[in-house]
């Protein structure tokens, strides 16, 4: 099946080591590995002499110190952020204080839709609400240095403010958490939106990049095939949700064990949010009805 997703979980570079990935790109993985972050957040150093650092990672003084050591003797002109989850942007203040670099990229954290009852607390748990860039980049905006440039590609879905960055000199896209080789991206309302995520996938299918460098794990070496696999995967998940509704399940709590058979209990919460994202999209498209005006984890659902 040509469009199946071939996940690559062979990432072997230890956290904290500087990996020379290409003439223009180095990577240091933060020591925050886990079920949602794989081996840890990938911080990328782009350029030589005058450089940009993409996604400095969590609030971890050790990781910041390793980034600074890796660019000793060089000038950090820009700190570039893909999105404002706590594993990607909280190290910005320490890195900016140490380097004087401009902070550019995504805007402040915001939900993808109006919040329902209690959802503000959910948003706060994952979000870096203190992030404020010096320059909020939009589609096509770019920063550059000697021999390199990074151009913003708006890719909302995982979060409302998610940006990817194209490095034209190496035909590479820094895809953040939107597309990753090791796993599908979680789309968790109210941070994320399935409709926006799928639209962003379709957008990337219209662009040509040789390689993706994600926010976690190793590279996506055949992006167009991988994107086709992601579309097929989401269609299968949507069909599974509709099948569970057809079988009489009315709640997300009932659907998760049937859809995600064998999933570790610790990941059931994330799976429930993924099902909610699918249901939100189905409600918006008129295929499913919800018991609440804003679909929620506790809502009841039925085929429309």
Short mmCIF file of C-alpha atoms in Angstrom, two decimals:
data_model
loop_
_atom_site.label_atom_id
_atom_site.label_comp_id
_atom_site.label_asym_id
_atom_site.label_seq_id
_atom_site.Cartn_x
_atom_site.Cartn_y
_atom_site.Cartn_z
CA UNK A 1 0.00 0.00 0.00
CA UNK A 2 2.00 2.93 -1.35
CA UNK A 3 0.29 5.58 0.77
CA UNK A 4 0.68 3.85 4.14
CA UNK A 5 2.72 5.84 6.65
CA UNK A 6 6.18 4.39 7.18
CA UNK A 7 7.06 5.81 10.59
CA UNK A 8 10.76 6.14 11.34
CA UNK A 9 11.64 5.79 15.01
CA UNK A 10 15.34 5.13 14.42
CA UNK A 11 16.52 8.43 15.90
CA UNK A 12 19.80 7.56 17.62
CA UNK A 13 21.55 10.86 18.35
CA UNK A 14 21.71 11.23 22.15
CA UNK A 15 20.13 14.27 23.75
CA UNK A 16 22.62 17.09 24.24
CA UNK A 17 25.01 16.18 21.42
CA UNK A 18 25.59 18.48 18.47
CA UNK A 19 24.67 16.62 15.28
CA UNK A 20 26.02 18.00 11.99
CA UNK A 21 23.08 17.32 9.67
CA UNK A 22 24.09 19.29 6.56
CA UNK A 23 26.39 22.14 5.54
CA UNK A 24 23.87 24.63 6.98
CA UNK A 25 22.09 22.71 9.74
CA UNK A 26 23.09 21.46 13.19
CA UNK A 27 20.77 19.93 15.76
CA UNK A 28 20.75 19.51 19.53
CA UNK A 29 17.98 17.44 21.12
CA UNK A 30 16.68 18.62 24.49
CA UNK A 31 16.58 16.19 27.39
CA UNK A 32 12.79 16.11 27.58
CA UNK A 33 12.02 12.80 25.92
CA UNK A 34 8.67 11.16 26.68
CA UNK A 35 5.50 9.65 25.17
CA UNK A 36 4.53 12.97 23.53
CA UNK A 37 8.03 14.26 22.67
CA UNK A 38 9.76 11.06 21.48
CA UNK A 39 13.51 11.50 22.18
CA UNK A 40 13.08 15.21 22.97
CA UNK A 41 12.60 18.57 21.27
CA UNK A 42 14.87 19.23 18.30
CA UNK A 43 16.57 22.64 18.41
CA UNK A 44 18.15 23.52 15.07
CA UNK A 45 21.07 25.85 14.39
CA UNK A 46 20.90 27.24 10.85
CA UNK A 47 23.90 28.84 9.17
CA UNK A 48 27.58 29.34 9.98
CA UNK A 49 29.12 32.38 11.60
CA UNK A 50 25.84 34.26 11.81
CA UNK A 51 23.09 31.81 12.70
CA UNK A 52 19.45 31.35 13.60
CA UNK A 53 18.23 28.95 16.28
CA UNK A 54 14.86 27.31 15.62
CA UNK A 55 12.82 26.22 18.66
CA UNK A 56 15.17 26.62 21.66
CA UNK A 57 12.99 24.18 23.58
CA UNK A 58 11.79 23.85 27.17
CA UNK A 59 12.84 25.96 30.14
CA UNK A 60 15.99 23.90 30.76
CA UNK A 61 19.20 25.77 31.70
CA UNK A 62 21.29 22.77 30.70
CA UNK A 63 19.84 22.71 27.19
CA UNK A 64 20.33 26.45 26.81
CA UNK A 65 23.94 26.10 27.94
CA UNK A 66 24.53 23.39 25.34
CA UNK A 67 23.02 25.57 22.60
CA UNK A 68 25.26 28.47 23.61
CA UNK A 69 28.32 26.24 23.66
CA UNK A 70 27.49 24.98 20.17
CA UNK A 71 27.47 28.54 18.76
CA UNK A 72 30.43 29.88 20.73
CA UNK A 73 32.28 32.40 18.58
CA UNK A 74 29.28 32.86 16.30
CA UNK A 75 26.53 35.48 16.26
CA UNK A 76 22.95 34.40 16.88
CA UNK A 77 20.92 36.87 14.84
CA UNK A 78 17.48 35.28 15.21
CA UNK A 79 15.61 32.96 17.53
CA UNK A 80 12.85 31.42 15.42
CA UNK A 81 9.81 29.69 16.95
CA UNK A 82 7.37 27.33 15.25
CA UNK A 83 4.70 27.34 17.97
CA UNK A 84 4.14 28.01 21.64
CA UNK A 85 3.88 24.66 23.35
CA UNK A 86 5.96 24.32 26.50
CA UNK A 87 8.44 21.95 24.90
CA UNK A 88 9.35 24.44 22.15
CA UNK A 89 9.42 28.08 23.25
CA UNK A 90 10.00 28.61 27.01
CA UNK A 91 13.81 28.72 26.62
CA UNK A 92 13.46 31.89 24.50
CA UNK A 93 13.99 34.44 27.34
CA UNK A 94 17.23 32.85 28.54
CA UNK A 95 18.60 32.50 25.03
CA UNK A 96 17.61 36.05 24.09
CA UNK A 97 19.27 37.41 27.25
CA UNK A 98 22.49 35.55 26.45
CA UNK A 99 22.67 36.42 22.75
CA UNK A 100 20.69 39.63 22.15
CA UNK A 101 19.04 37.92 19.18
CA UNK A 102 15.72 39.02 17.73
CA UNK A 103 12.82 36.68 18.52
CA UNK A 104 10.72 36.02 15.42
CA UNK A 105 8.15 33.57 14.17
CA UNK A 106 4.74 32.58 15.46
CA UNK A 107 2.51 34.97 17.35
CA UNK A 108 1.37 34.63 20.97
CA UNK A 109 -0.50 31.48 21.93
CA UNK A 110 -4.21 31.45 21.16
CA UNK A 111 -6.93 28.80 20.90
CA UNK A 112 -8.18 27.59 17.56
CA UNK A 113 -11.78 28.38 18.48
CA UNK A 114 -13.98 29.81 21.22
CA UNK A 115 -13.28 28.13 24.55
CA UNK A 116 -15.85 25.91 26.19
CA UNK A 117 -16.40 25.54 29.96
CA UNK A 118 -13.15 24.62 31.73
CA UNK A 119 -11.04 24.63 28.57
CA UNK A 120 -8.92 27.58 29.66
CA UNK A 121 -7.22 25.33 32.20
CA UNK A 122 -6.50 22.73 29.54
CA UNK A 123 -4.97 25.39 27.31
CA UNK A 124 -2.77 26.76 30.12
CA UNK A 125 -1.32 23.33 30.85
CA UNK A 126 0.29 23.02 27.41
CA UNK A 127 0.79 26.63 26.37
CA UNK A 128 3.65 29.07 26.79
CA UNK A 129 1.40 32.06 27.37
CA UNK A 130 4.38 34.34 28.13
CA UNK A 131 5.81 34.13 24.61
CA UNK A 132 5.90 37.47 22.77
CA UNK A 133 8.00 37.78 19.59
CA UNK A 134 9.80 40.89 18.45
CA UNK A 135 8.33 40.21 15.01
CA UNK A 136 5.32 38.01 14.29
CA UNK A 137 5.98 36.46 10.89
CA UNK A 138 3.27 35.84 8.33
CA UNK A 139 3.12 33.70 5.22
CA UNK A 140 6.12 34.49 3.00
CA UNK A 141 7.98 36.61 5.55
CA UNK A 142 11.68 35.74 5.77
CA UNK A 143 14.79 36.23 7.85
CA UNK A 144 18.26 35.61 6.50
CA UNK A 145 21.97 35.49 7.17
CA UNK A 146 25.12 34.71 5.17
CA UNK A 147 24.16 31.89 2.81
CA UNK A 148 20.80 31.06 4.39
CA UNK A 149 17.21 32.25 4.54
CA UNK A 150 14.15 31.03 6.42
CA UNK A 151 10.72 31.75 4.93
CA UNK A 152 7.54 31.34 6.97
CA UNK A 153 4.87 28.88 5.84
CA UNK A 154 1.65 29.17 7.85
CA UNK A 155 0.61 25.66 8.97
CA UNK A 156 -2.12 25.96 11.61
CA UNK A 157 -3.69 22.80 12.98
CA UNK A 158 -1.47 21.40 15.72
CA UNK A 159 -1.81 24.89 17.18
CA UNK A 160 -3.53 27.95 15.77
CA UNK A 161 -0.24 29.86 15.52
CA UNK A 162 1.95 27.11 14.04
CA UNK A 163 4.53 28.11 11.42
CA UNK A 164 6.96 26.01 9.39
CA UNK A 165 10.10 27.47 7.79
CA UNK A 166 11.55 26.80 4.36
CA UNK A 167 15.33 26.77 3.94
CA UNK A 168 15.50 27.27 0.17
CA UNK A 169 19.26 26.74 0.03
CA UNK A 170 18.80 23.08 1.00
CA UNK A 171 15.22 22.52 -0.25
CA UNK A 172 14.29 21.78 3.35
CA UNK A 173 11.24 22.56 5.47
CA UNK A 174 11.49 22.83 9.25
CA UNK A 175 8.06 21.37 9.89
CA UNK A 176 7.79 21.80 13.66
CA UNK A 177 5.11 19.51 15.10
CA UNK A 178 2.93 19.68 12.00
CA UNK A 179 4.61 16.76 10.21
CA UNK A 180 6.95 14.35 12.04
CA UNK A 181 8.53 11.10 10.89
CA UNK A 182 8.13 9.25 14.20
CA UNK A 183 4.39 9.75 14.74
CA UNK A 184 1.32 11.60 13.62
CA UNK A 185 0.89 15.04 15.14
CA UNK A 186 -1.62 15.35 17.96
CA UNK A 187 -4.48 17.71 17.15
CA UNK A 188 -5.97 18.54 20.52
CA UNK A 189 -8.75 21.12 20.90
CA UNK A 190 -8.90 23.91 21.87
CA UNK A 191 -5.22 24.32 20.87
CA UNK A 192 -5.66 22.46 17.62
CA UNK A 193 -8.17 22.22 14.80
CA UNK A 194 -8.58 19.19 12.56
CA UNK A 195 -10.02 21.28 9.73
CA UNK A 196 -7.04 23.64 9.86
CA UNK A 197 -4.61 20.73 10.16
CA UNK A 198 -5.96 18.99 7.07
CA UNK A 199 -5.96 22.26 5.12
CA UNK A 200 -2.31 22.76 6.07
CA UNK A 201 -1.47 19.22 4.94
CA UNK A 202 -3.10 19.94 1.58
CA UNK A 203 -1.13 23.18 1.37
CA UNK A 204 2.17 21.34 1.85
CA UNK A 205 1.16 18.83 -0.82
CA UNK A 206 1.29 21.76 -3.24
CA UNK A 207 4.87 22.67 -2.27
CA UNK A 208 8.09 20.92 -3.20
CA UNK A 209 10.69 20.27 -0.51
CA UNK A 210 13.32 17.57 -0.62
CA UNK A 211 13.32 16.99 3.13
CA UNK A 212 11.43 17.90 6.31
CA UNK A 213 13.22 18.44 9.63
CA UNK A 214 10.57 18.08 12.38
CA UNK A 215 10.36 19.30 15.96
CA UNK A 216 10.82 15.74 17.26
CA UNK A 217 12.61 12.76 15.76
CA UNK A 218 14.50 12.35 12.52
CA UNK A 219 13.83 13.73 9.05
CA UNK A 220 10.93 13.02 6.72
CA UNK A 221 12.89 11.87 3.68
CA UNK A 222 10.02 11.53 1.17
CA UNK A 223 7.63 14.33 2.16
CA UNK A 224 5.03 13.93 -0.58
CA UNK A 225 4.55 10.22 0.03
CA UNK A 226 4.43 10.83 3.77
CA UNK A 227 1.77 13.53 3.35
CA UNK A 228 -0.36 11.15 1.29
CA UNK A 229 -0.06 8.67 4.13
CA UNK A 230 -1.15 11.28 6.67
CA UNK A 231 -4.25 12.09 4.64
CA UNK A 232 -5.14 8.40 4.40
CA UNK A 233 -4.53 7.95 8.14
CA UNK A 234 -6.90 10.79 9.04
CA UNK A 235 -9.56 9.44 6.68
CA UNK A 236 -9.30 6.08 8.42
CA UNK A 237 -9.61 7.72 11.84
CA UNK A 238 -12.67 9.66 10.65
CA UNK A 239 -14.24 6.46 9.35
CA UNK A 240 -13.51 4.74 12.67
CA UNK A 241 -15.29 7.53 14.59
CA UNK A 242 -18.31 7.33 12.28
CA UNK A 243 -18.36 3.55 12.65
CA UNK A 244 -18.40 3.82 16.44
CA UNK A 245 -21.30 6.26 16.26
CA UNK A 246 -23.07 3.83 13.95
CA UNK A 247 -22.46 1.07 16.50
CA UNK A 248 -24.21 3.10 19.18
CA UNK A 249 -21.33 4.81 21.00
CA UNK A 250 -22.40 8.28 22.07
CA UNK A 251 -19.39 9.44 24.10
CA UNK A 252 -15.69 9.87 23.47
CA UNK A 253 -14.97 7.76 26.55
CA UNK A 254 -16.74 4.84 24.88
CA UNK A 255 -15.03 5.35 21.52
CA UNK A 256 -11.40 5.58 22.60
CA UNK A 257 -10.85 1.95 23.73
CA UNK A 258 -12.46 0.61 20.56
CA UNK A 259 -10.61 2.93 18.16
CA UNK A 260 -7.22 2.78 19.90
CA UNK A 261 -7.04 -0.87 20.84
CA UNK A 262 -3.89 -1.74 22.75
CA UNK A 263 -3.00 1.89 23.46
CA UNK A 264 -1.21 2.45 26.75
CA UNK A 265 -3.64 3.86 29.35
CA UNK A 266 -1.33 6.84 29.91
CA UNK A 267 -2.07 7.96 26.34
CA UNK A 268 -5.87 7.64 26.53
CA UNK A 269 -6.21 11.32 27.41
CA UNK A 270 -4.35 12.38 24.27
CA UNK A 271 -6.38 9.91 22.21
CA UNK A 272 -9.62 11.37 23.59
CA UNK A 273 -8.56 14.83 22.46
CA UNK A 274 -7.75 13.45 19.00
CA UNK A 275 -11.24 11.94 18.79
CA UNK A 276 -12.69 15.26 19.91
CA UNK A 277 -10.81 16.99 17.07
CA UNK A 278 -12.31 14.54 14.56
CA UNK A 279 -15.79 15.05 16.01
CA UNK A 280 -15.47 18.84 15.91
CA UNK A 281 -14.67 18.64 12.23
CA UNK A 282 -17.53 16.21 11.57
CA UNK A 283 -19.95 18.51 13.44
CA UNK A 284 -18.77 21.51 11.43
CA UNK A 285 -19.34 19.55 8.22
CA UNK A 286 -22.88 18.59 9.28
CA UNK A 287 -22.15 14.85 9.47
CA UNK A 288 -22.45 14.58 13.27
CA UNK A 289 -24.61 16.32 15.88
CA UNK A 290 -23.39 17.17 19.39
CA UNK A 291 -25.35 17.72 22.58
CA UNK A 292 -23.48 20.98 23.30
CA UNK A 293 -23.03 24.12 21.23
CA UNK A 294 -19.25 23.72 21.57
CA UNK A 295 -18.35 20.02 21.22
CA UNK A 296 -16.56 18.81 24.34
CA UNK A 297 -15.01 15.69 25.83
CA UNK A 298 -18.17 15.23 27.91
CA UNK A 299 -20.66 15.83 25.06
CA UNK A 300 -22.89 13.18 23.56
CA UNK A 301 -22.72 12.60 19.80
CA UNK A 302 -24.84 10.99 17.09
CA UNK A 303 -24.82 10.69 13.32
CA UNK A 304 -26.66 13.66 11.81
#
